[in-house]
Coordinates of C-alpha atoms in Angstrom, one line a residue:
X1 CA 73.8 122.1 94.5
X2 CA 70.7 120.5 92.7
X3 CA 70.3 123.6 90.1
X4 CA 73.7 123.7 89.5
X5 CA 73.5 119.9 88.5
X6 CA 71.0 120.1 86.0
X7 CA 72.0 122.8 83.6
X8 CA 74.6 123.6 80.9
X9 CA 78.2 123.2 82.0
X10 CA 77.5 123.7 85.3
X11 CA 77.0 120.0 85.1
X12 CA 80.1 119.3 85.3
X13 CA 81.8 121.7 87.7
X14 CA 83.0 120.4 91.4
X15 CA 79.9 120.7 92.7
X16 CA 81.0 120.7 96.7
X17 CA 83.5 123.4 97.3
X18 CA 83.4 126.8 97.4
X19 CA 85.4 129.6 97.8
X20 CA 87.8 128.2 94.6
X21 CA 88.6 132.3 93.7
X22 CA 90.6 132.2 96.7
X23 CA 91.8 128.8 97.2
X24 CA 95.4 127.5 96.8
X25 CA 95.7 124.2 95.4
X26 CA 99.7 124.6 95.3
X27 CA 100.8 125.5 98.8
X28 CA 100.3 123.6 101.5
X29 CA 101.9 120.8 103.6
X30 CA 101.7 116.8 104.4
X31 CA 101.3 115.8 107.8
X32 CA 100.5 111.8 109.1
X33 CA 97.1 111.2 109.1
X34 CA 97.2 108.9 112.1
X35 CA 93.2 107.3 112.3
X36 CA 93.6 106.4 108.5
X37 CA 97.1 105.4 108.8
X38 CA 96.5 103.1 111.5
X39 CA 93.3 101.5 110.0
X40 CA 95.1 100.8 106.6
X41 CA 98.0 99.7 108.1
X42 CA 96.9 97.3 110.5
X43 CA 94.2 95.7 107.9
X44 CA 96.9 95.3 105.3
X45 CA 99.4 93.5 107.8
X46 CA 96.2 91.7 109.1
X47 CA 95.3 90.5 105.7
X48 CA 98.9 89.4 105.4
X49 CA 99.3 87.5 108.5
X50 CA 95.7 86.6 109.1
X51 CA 94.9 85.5 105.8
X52 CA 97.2 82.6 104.7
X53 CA 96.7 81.5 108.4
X54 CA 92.6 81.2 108.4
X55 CA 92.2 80.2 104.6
X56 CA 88.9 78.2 103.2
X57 CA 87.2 78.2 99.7
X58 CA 84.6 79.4 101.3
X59 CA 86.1 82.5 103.2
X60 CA 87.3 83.2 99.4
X61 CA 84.2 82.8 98.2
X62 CA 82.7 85.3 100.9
X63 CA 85.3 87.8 100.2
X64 CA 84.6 87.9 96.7
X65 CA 80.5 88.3 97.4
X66 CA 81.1 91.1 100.0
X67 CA 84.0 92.6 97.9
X68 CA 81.5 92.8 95.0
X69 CA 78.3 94.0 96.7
X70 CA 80.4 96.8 98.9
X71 CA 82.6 97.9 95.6
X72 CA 79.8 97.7 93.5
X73 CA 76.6 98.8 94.5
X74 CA 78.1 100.4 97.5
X75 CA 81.2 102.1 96.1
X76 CA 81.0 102.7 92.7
X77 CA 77.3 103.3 92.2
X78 CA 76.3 104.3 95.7
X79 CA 79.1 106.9 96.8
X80 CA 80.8 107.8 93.4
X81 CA 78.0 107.8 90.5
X82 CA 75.2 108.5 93.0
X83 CA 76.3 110.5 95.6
X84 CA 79.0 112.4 94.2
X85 CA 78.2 113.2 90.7
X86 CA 74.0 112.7 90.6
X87 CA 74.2 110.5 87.0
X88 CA 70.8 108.8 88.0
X89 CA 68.0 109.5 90.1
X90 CA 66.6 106.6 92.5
X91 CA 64.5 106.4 95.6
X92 CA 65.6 107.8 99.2
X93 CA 66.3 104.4 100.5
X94 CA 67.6 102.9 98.1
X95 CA 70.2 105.8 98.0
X96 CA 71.0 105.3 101.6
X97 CA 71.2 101.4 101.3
X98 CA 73.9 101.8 98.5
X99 CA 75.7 104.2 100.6
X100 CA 76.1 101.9 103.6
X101 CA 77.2 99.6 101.6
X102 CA 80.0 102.1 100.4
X103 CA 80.9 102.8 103.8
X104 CA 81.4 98.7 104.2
X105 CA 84.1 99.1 101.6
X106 CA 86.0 100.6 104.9
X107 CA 87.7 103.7 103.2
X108 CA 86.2 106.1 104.8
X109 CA 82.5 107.6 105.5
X110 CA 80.2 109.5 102.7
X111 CA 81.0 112.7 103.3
X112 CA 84.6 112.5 103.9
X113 CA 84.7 110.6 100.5
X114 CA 82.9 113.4 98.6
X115 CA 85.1 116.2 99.7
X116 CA 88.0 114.0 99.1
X117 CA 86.9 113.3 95.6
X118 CA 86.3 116.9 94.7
X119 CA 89.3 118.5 96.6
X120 CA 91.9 116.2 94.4
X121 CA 89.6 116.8 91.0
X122 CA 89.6 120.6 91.8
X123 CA 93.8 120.2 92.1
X124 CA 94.0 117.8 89.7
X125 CA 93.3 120.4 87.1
X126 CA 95.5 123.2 88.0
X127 CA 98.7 123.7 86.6
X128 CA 100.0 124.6 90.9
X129 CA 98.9 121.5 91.8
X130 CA 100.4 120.0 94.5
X131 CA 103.0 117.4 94.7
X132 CA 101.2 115.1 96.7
X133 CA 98.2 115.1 94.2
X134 CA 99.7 114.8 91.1
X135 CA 101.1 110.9 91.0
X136 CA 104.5 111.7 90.1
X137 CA 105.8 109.3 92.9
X138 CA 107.4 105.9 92.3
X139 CA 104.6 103.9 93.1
X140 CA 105.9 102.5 96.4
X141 CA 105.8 106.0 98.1
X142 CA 102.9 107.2 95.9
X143 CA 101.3 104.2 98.0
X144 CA 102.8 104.8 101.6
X145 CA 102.0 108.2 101.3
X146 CA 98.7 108.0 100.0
X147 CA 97.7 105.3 102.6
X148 CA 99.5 107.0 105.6
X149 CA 99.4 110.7 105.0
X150 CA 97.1 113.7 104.0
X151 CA 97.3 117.1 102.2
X152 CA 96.3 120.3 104.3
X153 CA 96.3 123.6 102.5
X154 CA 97.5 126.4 103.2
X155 CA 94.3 128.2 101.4
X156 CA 91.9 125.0 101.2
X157 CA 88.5 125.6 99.3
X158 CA 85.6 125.6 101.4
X159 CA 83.4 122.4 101.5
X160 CA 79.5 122.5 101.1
X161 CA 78.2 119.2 99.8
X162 CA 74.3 120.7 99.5
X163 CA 71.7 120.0 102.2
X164 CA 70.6 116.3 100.6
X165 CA 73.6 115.0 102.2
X166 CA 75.2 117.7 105.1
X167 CA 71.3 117.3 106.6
X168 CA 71.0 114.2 106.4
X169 CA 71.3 112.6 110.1
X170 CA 72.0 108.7 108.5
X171 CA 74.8 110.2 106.2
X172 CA 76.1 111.9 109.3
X173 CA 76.1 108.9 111.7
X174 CA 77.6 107.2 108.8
X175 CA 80.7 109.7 108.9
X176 CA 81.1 109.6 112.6
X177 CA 81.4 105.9 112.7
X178 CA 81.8 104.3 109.5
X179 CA 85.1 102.3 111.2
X180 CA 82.4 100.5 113.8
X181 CA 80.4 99.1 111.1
X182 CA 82.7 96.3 110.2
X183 CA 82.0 95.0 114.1
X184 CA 78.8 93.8 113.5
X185 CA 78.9 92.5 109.4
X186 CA 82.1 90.6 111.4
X187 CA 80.0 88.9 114.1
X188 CA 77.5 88.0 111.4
X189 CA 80.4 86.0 109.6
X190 CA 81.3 84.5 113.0
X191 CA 78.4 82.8 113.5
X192 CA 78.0 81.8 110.2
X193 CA 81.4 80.8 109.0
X194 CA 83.7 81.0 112.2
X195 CA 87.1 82.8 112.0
X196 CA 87.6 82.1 107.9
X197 CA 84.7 84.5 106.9
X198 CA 85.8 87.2 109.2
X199 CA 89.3 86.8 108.2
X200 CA 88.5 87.3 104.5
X201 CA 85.3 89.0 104.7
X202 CA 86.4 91.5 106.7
X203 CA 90.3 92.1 107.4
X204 CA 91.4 90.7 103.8
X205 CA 88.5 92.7 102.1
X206 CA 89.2 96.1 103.4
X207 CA 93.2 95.7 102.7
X208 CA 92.5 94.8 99.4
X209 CA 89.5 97.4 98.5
X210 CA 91.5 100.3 100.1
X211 CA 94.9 99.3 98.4
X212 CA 93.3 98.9 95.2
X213 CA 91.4 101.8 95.6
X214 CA 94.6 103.9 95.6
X215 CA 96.3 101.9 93.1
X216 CA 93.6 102.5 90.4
X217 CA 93.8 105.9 91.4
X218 CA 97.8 105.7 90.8
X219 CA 97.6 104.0 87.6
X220 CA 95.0 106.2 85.7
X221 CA 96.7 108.9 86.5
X222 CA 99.8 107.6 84.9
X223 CA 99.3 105.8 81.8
X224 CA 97.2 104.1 79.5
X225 CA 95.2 104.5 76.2
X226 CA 93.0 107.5 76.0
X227 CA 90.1 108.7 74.0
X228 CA 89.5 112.1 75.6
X229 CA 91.9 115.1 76.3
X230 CA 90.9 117.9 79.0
X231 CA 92.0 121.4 78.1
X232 CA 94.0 122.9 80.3
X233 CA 94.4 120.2 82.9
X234 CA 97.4 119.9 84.6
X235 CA 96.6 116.3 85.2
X236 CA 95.3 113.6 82.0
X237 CA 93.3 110.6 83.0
X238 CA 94.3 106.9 81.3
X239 CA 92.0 103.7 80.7
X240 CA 93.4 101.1 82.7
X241 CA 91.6 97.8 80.8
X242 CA 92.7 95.4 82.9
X243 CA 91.0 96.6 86.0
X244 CA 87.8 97.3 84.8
X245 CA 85.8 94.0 86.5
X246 CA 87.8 94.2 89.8
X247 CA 86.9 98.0 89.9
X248 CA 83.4 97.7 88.6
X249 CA 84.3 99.7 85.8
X250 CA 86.5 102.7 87.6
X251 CA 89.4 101.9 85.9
X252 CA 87.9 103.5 82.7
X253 CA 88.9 106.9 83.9
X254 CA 89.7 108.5 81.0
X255 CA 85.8 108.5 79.8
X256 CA 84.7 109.7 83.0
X257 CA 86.9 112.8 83.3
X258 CA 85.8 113.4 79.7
X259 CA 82.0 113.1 80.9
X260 CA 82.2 113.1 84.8
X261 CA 78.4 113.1 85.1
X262 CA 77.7 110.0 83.1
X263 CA 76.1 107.2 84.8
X264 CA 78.6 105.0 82.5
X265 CA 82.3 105.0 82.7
X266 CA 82.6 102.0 80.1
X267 CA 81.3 103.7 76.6
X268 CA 83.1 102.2 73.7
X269 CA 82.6 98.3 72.6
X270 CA 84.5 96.1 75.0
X271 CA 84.6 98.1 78.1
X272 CA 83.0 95.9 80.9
X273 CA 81.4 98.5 83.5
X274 CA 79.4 96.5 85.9
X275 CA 78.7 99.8 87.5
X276 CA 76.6 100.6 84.7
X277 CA 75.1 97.3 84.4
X278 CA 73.8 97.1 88.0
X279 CA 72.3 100.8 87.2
X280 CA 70.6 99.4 84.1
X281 CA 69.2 96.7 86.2
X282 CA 67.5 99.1 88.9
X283 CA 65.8 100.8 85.8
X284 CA 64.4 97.6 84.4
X285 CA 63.3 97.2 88.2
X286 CA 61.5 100.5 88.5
X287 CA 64.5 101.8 90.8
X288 CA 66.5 103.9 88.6
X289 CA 65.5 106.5 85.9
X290 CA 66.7 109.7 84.1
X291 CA 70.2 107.8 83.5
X292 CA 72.7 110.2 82.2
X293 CA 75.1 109.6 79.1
X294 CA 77.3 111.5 76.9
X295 CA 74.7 111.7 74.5
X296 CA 72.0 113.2 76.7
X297 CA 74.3 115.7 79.1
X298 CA 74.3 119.3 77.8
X299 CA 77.2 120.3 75.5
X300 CA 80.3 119.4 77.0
X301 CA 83.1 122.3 76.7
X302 CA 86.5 121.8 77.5
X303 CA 87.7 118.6 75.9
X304 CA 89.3 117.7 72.7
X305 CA 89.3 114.3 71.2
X306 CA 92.2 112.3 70.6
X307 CA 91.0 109.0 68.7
X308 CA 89.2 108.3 65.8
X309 CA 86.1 106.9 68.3
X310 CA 85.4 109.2 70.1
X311 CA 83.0 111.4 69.2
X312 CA 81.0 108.4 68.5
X313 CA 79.6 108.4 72.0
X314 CA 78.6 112.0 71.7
X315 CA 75.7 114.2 71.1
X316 CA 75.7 116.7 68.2
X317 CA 75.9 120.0 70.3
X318 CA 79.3 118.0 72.2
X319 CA 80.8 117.0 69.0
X320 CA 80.8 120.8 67.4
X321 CA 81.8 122.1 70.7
X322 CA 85.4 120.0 70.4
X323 CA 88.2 120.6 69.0
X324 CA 89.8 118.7 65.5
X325 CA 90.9 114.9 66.6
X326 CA 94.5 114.6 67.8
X327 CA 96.8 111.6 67.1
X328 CA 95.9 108.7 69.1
X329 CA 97.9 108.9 72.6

């Protein structure tokens, strides 16, 4: 995996699966997903029953904290720009610190959510894709379906994230019980804050990350302004400007399925991306280094502009490698 990161074009290929000559990413069938559909489920009717019933400022104030930490340096930066797609290099520990703190998010464990990732960004992009990765749903059943079901193939891809994570023993305890590790952060809030800070730093927090984890998903999939165009992608990515701080700068999806590798998602004046900014932080403390941006990834084929902006982001070898600038969409 790590040669195939740090060269050419091959920098921006699905870098887990395998097998893809022979894969299907059209036929296949949805079956309930019972672990994940209980878990959701019984979070988000926890949050709505539990939550009005054991409300303080300062259970709020704990759910926005942990909500921040988890979806920030856990999610965002630990799983997705770390883990996943390798935009910046940082020390062991550090790595695995961010990661547990993904795992607190409570949507799954890390290696679950890196071939999750891949599998729908592999689909995503062919024309066969599947109905059930594609977003054309009403949003109501785009959500109970997301939440409560899953996608097996008929002719899956095979799944080998590299040995820097499948040999890792912490990333794999992580996977087998990344559920259990909202036990103790709750009897931590117990003791600190009673039955409001478990409430909403626990039950409230997971319902909301998890349903606005597919909802972001939904969205920039959907619509929204849009700088970049992928060739030959069944599926376009959207901008969603209004999420950007509650996603930690997710929501601009658009720039990130332009340059997937890119340590920042926000690259145009205006877009917050406190993703990035935490990342810029662990460089100024020693913790972060060879950050990668449009400018300094290898030529990026593929993609054609489609506002006036955006080849201001990009290196020279990118810019001559896109096509003429389409109408604004």
């Amino acid at each position: 995996m790590g040669s195939d990161l740090q060269s050419g074009s091959a920098a921006f290929k699905v870098n887990s699966l395998t097998n893809l000559e022979q894969a299907d990413p059209g036929k296949g069938h949805v079956v309930w997903d019972p672990a994940r559909s209980i878990w959701n489920t019984g979070f988000i009717l926890g949050a709505l029953v539990l939550g009005p019933l054991f409300f303080s400022w300062s259970g709020f104030a704990v759910f926005l904290v942990l909500s921040a930490v988890t979806l920030c340096a856990g999610h965002s930066v630990g799983f997705h720009r770390r883990l996943i797609h390798r935009s910046f290099e940082c020390p062991k520990w550090l790595e695995r610190v961010m990661v547990y703190f993904g795992t607190l998010v409570g949507m799954g464990g890390p290696v679950w959510t890196i071939g999750l990732h891949d599998m729908r960004d592999w689909a995503q992009r062919e024309e066969d894709c599947h109905w059930f990765l594609r977003h054309g749903k009403p949003m109501a059943i785009e959500g109970f379906t997301y939440l409560n079901f899953k996608l097996i193939l008929d002719h899956p891809p095979g799944f080998d994230p590299g040995p820097e994570i499948a040999g890792d023993r912490f990333y794999a305890f992580l996977q087998r019980t990344w559920m259990l590790h909202q036990i103790p952060l709750a009897i931590a809030l117990y003791a600190m804050g009673g039955w409001s800070w478990v409430v909403w730093g626990v039950v409230v927090r997971v319902a909301a990350c998890v349903s606005m984890h597919w909802y972001i998903s939904y969205l920039a999939h959907t619509r929204g302004p849009q700088d970049w165009h992928l060739d030959d992608a069944a599926l376009q990515a959207h901008n969603v400007p209004i999420l950007a701080i509650p996603t930690m700068g997710e929501s601009w999806h658009c720039n990130h399925h332009a340059f997937p590798r890119s340590a920042a998602h926000g690259l145009y004046p205006g877009q917050i991306d406190l993703g990035f900014q935490f990342i810029r932080l662990l460089e100024k403390l020693g913790l972060a280094w060879d950050i990668k941006l449009p400018a300094n990834l290898p030529p990026r084929p593929g993609i054609s502009p489609v506002s006036e902006r955006a080849l201001s982001i990009a290196s020279t070898g990118q810019a001559s490698l896109s096509k003429p600038v389409k109408a604004e969409v």
